[in-house]
DNA sequence: TATTGTTATACTCTATAACTATA
DNA sequence: TATAGTTATAGAGTATAACAATA
């Protein structure tokens, strides 16, 4: 690609780089900032997870499966804002790998509960270490207090219902 | 699609919805929150801009062209973190529409400076009104002070160089 | 009849490489 | 030789519709 930003400064003889445009009103546009922040943080997360053959989507599913919540595929779809058909592919991948299993819910046999295997739990622990390091890199310019504040603000946007969350800075 | 979140709560007889998973550690993961916040805000922005036939990418290019900064395509590519080939398509679209023109830089005829037309400036004003309404919707759960704080934190992440920006809340 | 999971398909977005014209 | 823009192409990500099993 052409991955601007970090190392792309001062290249051409004209002194014109993308940095010059940071004076634009766009630099204060929240959706634009979300897009750039997300791109950078998922790039770091992907790079970190690559060494154990995971992607962030699969990591999210694995994490949700490992917390004792016994999620159905439908719930995963809703919470991750992904289409049910995408969950199928993600669970297929994790199941092939022996990290999770599908269990038919005895109370409604249409639903499949996603459960972790011991190997899945081990994989998650490894992944969480890598993710934490990646997130530290993504948020390196923020203090711990600033990260916590950012976490609270983002949760207010994403979960406007406003359940009293603890902002535990897992990432 | 299956667009979870907003209206998907309380559907199945089991009382199991995606909302239940908000207790997960994933709900405190910053990249996850970025992804959901970005998805929601760009969805709103796209819906708003659709009525004038623009997408957010094209809007960004148009805005940068209209501020007197005389950006080259390379600069747009770097600042928007898009590949140069994607800029070509965006400028093509805006040019077909009569909103911008390409001008060869006389000092380096390889470079094309993107300039707005009067029609382009009018289109931008319309777009900005729509974008502002969309952003108000996306950030409805935040006070003005919280928005400003979010803006500052995001800029610290995206522009770690730390030029003294004004967080002018253009969106 | 409605819902869960599944499959298939198309469309957008993103990434990569090669080409041209200028430098 | 190197860079700006362009073109073409392949891959990932996303959206949509139809189907089988179950309710």
Coordinates of N, CA and C (backbone and C1' of nucleotides) in Angstrom, one line a residue, chain A residues 12 46 55 57 82-83 85-86 107-110, chain D residues 3-4 11-17 21-23:
Chain A
X12 N 9.3 14.7 -0.8 CA 9.4 15.3 -2.1 C 10.1 16.7 -1.9
X46 N -3.6 -6.6 14.1 CA -3.4 -7.6 13.1 C -2.0 -8.1 13.0
X55 N -6.9 -13.4 13.4 CA -7.2 -12.0 13.0 C -8.1 -11.5 14.1
X57 N -11.1 -10.3 14.2 CA -12.4 -10.8 14.3 C -12.5 -12.1 15.0
X82 N -21.8 -7.8 13.1 CA -21.5 -8.6 11.9 C -22.7 -9.4 11.4
X83 N -22.7 -9.7 10.1 CA -23.8 -10.5 9.6 C -23.7 -11.9 10.1
X85 N -23.9 -14.6 8.7 CA -23.1 -15.4 7.8 C -21.6 -15.2 8.0
X86 N -21.2 -14.1 8.5 CA -19.8 -13.9 8.8 C -19.4 -14.6 10.0
X107 N -32.5 -26.2 24.9 CA -33.8 -25.5 25.1 C -34.4 -25.0 23.8
X108 N -33.5 -24.8 22.8 CA -33.9 -24.3 21.5 C -32.9 -24.8 20.5
X109 N -33.2 -25.9 19.9 CA -32.1 -26.6 19.1 C -31.7 -25.9 17.8
X110 N -32.4 -24.8 17.5 CA -31.9 -24.0 16.4 C -30.7 -23.3 16.7
Chain D
dT3 P 12.0 8.2 -4.7 O5' 10.8 9.1 -5.3 C5' 10.9 10.4 -5.6 C4' 9.8 11.0 -6.4 C3' 8.4 10.6 -5.9 O3' 7.6 11.7 -5.8 C1' 8.6 10.1 -8.2
dA4 P 6.1 11.6 -5.3 O5' 5.3 11.9 -6.6 C5' 5.2 13.2 -7.2 C4' 4.1 13.3 -8.2 C3' 2.7 12.8 -7.7 O3' 1.7 13.7 -8.1 C1' 3.4 11.4 -9.5
dG11 P -5.9 -13.7 -5.3 O5' -6.3 -13.1 -3.8 C5' -5.4 -12.4 -3.1 C4' -6.1 -11.5 -2.2 C3' -7.1 -12.2 -1.2 O3' -6.6 -12.0 0.1 C1' -8.0 -10.2 -2.1
dA12 P -7.3 -12.9 1.3 O5' -8.1 -11.7 2.1 C5' -7.4 -10.6 2.6 C4' -8.4 -9.5 2.9 C3' -9.5 -10.0 3.9 O3' -9.4 -9.1 5.0 C1' -10.5 -8.9 2.0
dG13 P -10.4 -9.3 6.3 O5' -11.7 -8.4 5.9 C5' -11.5 -7.0 5.7 C4' -12.8 -6.4 5.2 C3' -14.0 -6.7 6.2 O3' -14.6 -5.5 6.5 C1' -14.5 -7.2 3.9
dT14 P -15.8 -5.5 7.5 O5' -17.1 -5.5 6.6 C5' -17.3 -4.4 5.7 C4' -18.5 -4.6 4.8 C3' -19.8 -5.0 5.6 O3' -20.7 -3.9 5.5 C1' -19.5 -6.3 3.7
dA15 P -22.2 -4.0 6.0 O5' -23.0 -4.6 4.8 C5' -22.9 -3.9 3.6 C4' -23.9 -4.5 2.6 C3' -25.3 -4.8 3.2 O3' -26.3 -4.4 2.3 C1' -24.4 -6.8 2.2
dT16 P -27.9 -4.5 2.6 O5' -28.3 -5.8 1.9 C5' -27.9 -6.0 0.5 C4' -28.5 -7.3 -0.1 C3' -29.8 -7.7 0.5 O3' -30.8 -7.8 -0.5 C1' -28.3 -9.5 0.4
dA17 P -32.3 -8.3 -0.2 O5' -32.3 -9.8 -0.7 C5' -31.7 -10.1 -1.9 C4' -31.6 -11.6 -2.1 C3' -32.9 -12.3 -1.7 O3' -33.3 -13.3 -2.7 C1' -31.1 -13.3 -0.6
dA21 P -33.2 -30.4 6.4 O5' -33.3 -29.7 7.8 C5' -32.1 -29.6 8.5 C4' -32.3 -28.9 9.9 C3' -33.4 -29.6 10.8 O3' -32.8 -29.7 12.1 C1' -34.0 -27.3 10.5
dT22 P -33.6 -30.5 13.2 O5' -34.4 -29.3 13.9 C5' -33.7 -28.4 14.7 C4' -34.7 -27.2 15.0 C3' -35.8 -27.6 16.0 O3' -35.5 -27.1 17.3 C1' -36.5 -26.1 14.3
dA23 P -36.5 -27.4 18.5 O5' -37.5 -26.2 18.4 C5' -37.0 -24.9 18.7 C4' -38.1 -23.9 18.4 C3' -39.4 -24.1 19.2 O3' -39.4 -23.3 20.4 C1' -39.8 -23.4 16.9

